[in-house]
CSV table of C-alpha atoms in Angstrom, one decimal:
chain,number,residue,atom,x,y,z
A,853,MET,CA,0.0,0.0,0.0
A,854,VAL,CA,1.5,3.3,-1.0
A,855,LEU,CA,0.9,6.0,1.7
A,856,GLU,CA,2.7,9.0,0.2
A,857,ASN,CA,0.6,12.1,0.4
A,858,ASN,CA,-2.6,10.2,1.0
A,859,PRO,CA,-3.9,10.8,4.6
A,860,LYS,CA,-7.1,8.8,3.9
A,861,SER,CA,-5.2,5.7,3.0
A,862,LEU,CA,-2.9,6.2,6.1
A,863,GLU,CA,-6.1,6.4,8.2
A,864,GLU,CA,-7.5,3.3,6.7
A,865,TYR,CA,-4.2,1.5,7.2
A,866,LEU,CA,-4.1,2.4,10.9
A,867,LYS,CA,-7.7,1.3,11.3
A,868,GLN,CA,-6.8,-2.1,9.8
A,869,ARG,CA,-3.7,-2.7,12.0
A,870,GLU,CA,-4.3,-4.8,15.0
A,871,ILE,CA,-2.8,-3.1,18.1
A,872,GLY,CA,-2.8,-5.1,21.3
A,873,ASN,CA,-4.2,-3.7,24.6
A,874,SER,CA,-1.3,-2.0,26.4
A,875,ASN,CA,-3.3,-1.5,29.6
A,876,PRO,CA,-2.3,-4.8,31.4
A,877,ILE,CA,1.4,-4.0,31.1
A,878,GLY,CA,0.8,-0.4,32.2
A,879,LEU,CA,-1.2,-1.5,35.2
A,880,PHE,CA,1.4,-4.2,36.1
A,881,ALA,CA,4.3,-1.7,35.8
A,882,PHE,CA,2.5,0.7,38.0
A,883,GLY,CA,1.3,-1.9,40.5
A,884,THR,CA,4.7,-3.7,41.0
A,885,THR,CA,6.5,-0.4,41.4
A,886,GLN,CA,3.9,0.8,43.8
A,887,LEU,CA,4.1,-2.5,45.8
A,888,ILE,CA,7.9,-2.2,46.1
A,889,TYR,CA,7.6,1.4,47.3
A,890,SER,CA,4.8,0.6,49.7
A,891,LEU,CA,6.7,-2.3,51.2
A,892,TYR,CA,9.6,0.2,51.8
A,893,LEU,CA,7.2,2.7,53.4
A,894,ILE,CA,6.0,0.1,55.9
A,895,GLN,CA,9.7,-0.7,56.5
A,896,ILE,CA,9.2,-4.4,55.8
A,897,ALA,CA,12.2,-6.4,56.9
A,898,ASN,CA,13.5,-3.1,58.6
A,899,ILE,CA,14.4,-1.7,55.1
A,900,THR,CA,14.8,2.1,55.4
A,901,ASN,CA,17.0,2.6,52.3
A,902,HIS,CA,14.8,2.7,49.2
A,903,GLN,CA,17.7,2.8,46.6
A,904,VAL,CA,17.0,-0.7,45.3
A,905,GLY,CA,13.5,0.4,44.2
A,906,LEU,CA,15.0,3.1,41.9
A,907,GLY,CA,15.5,0.7,39.1
A,908,SER,CA,11.8,-0.3,39.1
A,909,ALA,CA,10.7,3.4,39.5
A,910,LEU,CA,12.9,4.7,36.6
A,911,PHE,CA,12.6,1.8,34.2
A,912,TYR,CA,9.6,-0.5,34.8
A,913,GLY,CA,7.2,1.9,36.6
A,914,GLY,CA,8.5,4.8,34.5
A,915,ILE,CA,9.6,3.9,31.0
A,916,ILE,CA,7.3,0.9,30.5
A,917,GLN,CA,4.3,2.9,31.6
A,918,VAL,CA,5.2,5.7,29.3
A,919,LEU,CA,5.5,3.2,26.4
A,920,SER,CA,2.1,1.7,27.5
A,921,GLY,CA,0.6,5.1,27.4
A,922,ILE,CA,2.0,5.9,23.9
A,923,CYS,CA,0.5,2.6,22.7
A,924,GLY,CA,-2.8,3.6,24.2
A,925,LEU,CA,-2.7,6.8,22.1
A,926,PHE,CA,-2.4,4.7,18.9
A,927,SER,CA,-5.3,2.6,20.1
A,928,GLY,CA,-7.5,5.6,20.7
A,929,LYS,CA,-7.6,5.1,24.5
A,930,THR,CA,-7.0,8.8,25.5
A,931,LEU,CA,-7.7,8.5,29.2
A,932,SER,CA,-5.6,5.4,29.6
A,933,ALA,CA,-2.8,7.0,27.6
A,934,THR,CA,-3.0,10.1,29.8
A,935,ILE,CA,-2.9,8.1,33.0
A,936,PHE,CA,0.0,5.8,31.9
A,937,CYS,CA,2.1,8.4,30.4
A,938,SER,CA,1.6,10.7,33.3
A,939,TYR,CA,2.3,8.2,36.1
A,940,GLY,CA,5.2,6.8,34.0
A,941,GLY,CA,6.5,10.4,34.1
A,942,PHE,CA,5.8,10.5,37.8
A,943,TRP,CA,7.8,7.4,38.5
A,944,ILE,CA,10.7,8.6,36.4
A,945,SER,CA,10.8,12.0,38.1
A,946,PHE,CA,10.2,10.6,41.6
A,947,GLY,CA,13.0,8.1,41.1
A,948,PHE,CA,15.3,10.8,39.7
A,949,ILE,CA,14.7,12.9,42.9
A,950,TYR,CA,16.1,10.0,45.0
A,951,LEU,CA,18.9,9.1,42.5
A,952,PRO,CA,22.1,9.9,44.4
A,953,SER,CA,23.8,11.2,41.2
A,954,SER,CA,21.0,13.7,40.6
A,955,GLY,CA,22.2,15.5,43.8
A,956,ILE,CA,18.7,16.7,44.5
A,957,ILE,CA,18.3,15.1,48.0
A,958,ASP,CA,21.9,16.0,48.8
A,959,SER,CA,21.2,19.7,48.0
A,960,PHE,CA,18.8,19.8,51.0
A,961,LYS,CA,21.2,18.1,53.4
A,962,ASN,CA,21.2,21.2,55.7
A,963,ASP,CA,17.5,21.7,55.7
A,964,GLN,CA,15.4,18.5,56.0
A,965,ALA,CA,12.2,20.5,56.7
A,966,MET,CA,12.6,22.3,53.4
A,967,LEU,CA,13.1,18.9,51.6
A,968,ARG,CA,10.0,17.5,53.2
A,969,ASN,CA,8.0,20.6,52.1
A,970,ALA,CA,9.4,20.5,48.6
A,971,ILE,CA,8.5,16.9,48.2
A,972,GLY,CA,5.2,17.6,49.8
A,973,ILE,CA,4.4,20.2,47.2
A,974,TYR,CA,5.5,17.9,44.5
A,975,LEU,CA,3.3,15.1,45.8
A,976,THR,CA,0.3,17.5,46.3
A,977,VAL,CA,0.3,18.3,42.6
A,978,TRP,CA,0.2,14.6,41.9
A,979,THR,CA,-2.6,14.2,44.5
A,980,ILE,CA,-4.7,16.8,42.6
A,981,PHE,CA,-3.9,15.1,39.3
A,982,THR,CA,-5.0,11.8,40.7
A,983,LEU,CA,-8.2,13.3,41.9
A,984,LEU,CA,-8.9,14.7,38.4
A,985,MET,CA,-8.1,11.3,36.8
A,986,LEU,CA,-10.4,9.6,39.3
A,987,ILE,CA,-13.2,11.9,38.3
A,988,ALA,CA,-12.4,11.4,34.6
A,989,SER,CA,-12.5,7.6,35.1
A,990,ALA,CA,-16.0,7.5,36.6
A,991,ARG,CA,-17.4,5.8,33.6
A,992,THR,CA,-14.6,3.3,33.1
A,993,THR,CA,-13.9,0.0,34.8
A,994,ILE,CA,-14.0,-0.9,38.5
A,995,LEU,CA,-10.3,-1.7,38.3
A,996,GLU,CA,-9.3,1.8,37.1
A,997,ILE,CA,-11.6,3.4,39.7
A,998,SER,CA,-10.3,1.3,42.6
A,999,THR,CA,-6.7,1.7,41.5
A,1000,LEU,CA,-7.0,5.5,41.3
A,1001,SER,CA,-8.9,5.6,44.6
A,1002,PHE,CA,-6.1,3.8,46.4
A,1003,VAL,CA,-3.4,5.9,44.7
A,1004,LEU,CA,-5.3,9.0,45.8
A,1005,ILE,CA,-5.3,7.7,49.4
A,1006,VAL,CA,-1.6,7.0,49.2
A,1007,PHE,CA,-0.8,10.4,47.9
A,1008,ILE,CA,-2.9,12.1,50.6
A,1009,PHE,CA,-1.1,10.3,53.4
A,1010,LEU,CA,2.3,11.0,51.7
A,1011,ASP,CA,1.4,14.6,51.6
A,1012,LEU,CA,0.6,14.5,55.3
A,1013,ALA,CA,3.8,12.7,56.0
A,1014,ASN,CA,5.9,15.3,54.2
A,1015,PHE,CA,4.1,18.4,55.6
A,1016,THR,CA,4.0,17.2,59.2
A,1017,GLY,CA,7.2,15.2,59.3
A,1018,LEU,CA,5.3,12.3,61.0
A,1019,ASN,CA,6.5,8.9,59.8
A,1020,VAL,CA,3.2,7.3,60.8
A,1021,PHE,CA,1.5,8.8,57.7
A,1022,SER,CA,4.1,7.3,55.4
A,1023,ARG,CA,3.4,3.9,57.0
A,1024,ILE,CA,-0.3,4.3,56.5
A,1025,ALA,CA,0.3,5.3,52.9
A,1026,GLY,CA,2.3,2.1,52.5
A,1027,TYR,CA,-0.5,-0.1,53.8
A,1028,PHE,CA,-2.9,1.5,51.3
A,1029,GLY,CA,-0.4,1.2,48.5
């Protein structure tokens, strides 16, 4: 099929292509990364250093979700694409904050309260985004609604943990995650 300068035939070609559903891999990438982070939040096995989870955050929870979202765009699943690309970007950026070579955490070494507030503001923006995505997903599946509901609860408790400095809120977030 020749596609040069013929948008109609390109449109027909794209309609005929079978594109798989990218939602399962996107959900699994998000879920496994969230599970790892949640287990760290509840300090399972007395783990307080989260560095091992950065690989999952940056690559599986991050890049794989972004790719899943891009596939969703080609499938015409705008809401799923928005959710997966955005949360993939979240995991990449959140992981980068904690990546030692980024120097971000180290730049706050003399003011931990400022670090908590900065992360609190960052997470609050994601809390608002999650609320908007939850509202937008009202007519989707129970799986999407329940996932976003739990993510919203996690973000709310992480916001509280950062703004108050009380570790108990992080642990509660971990149990909901």
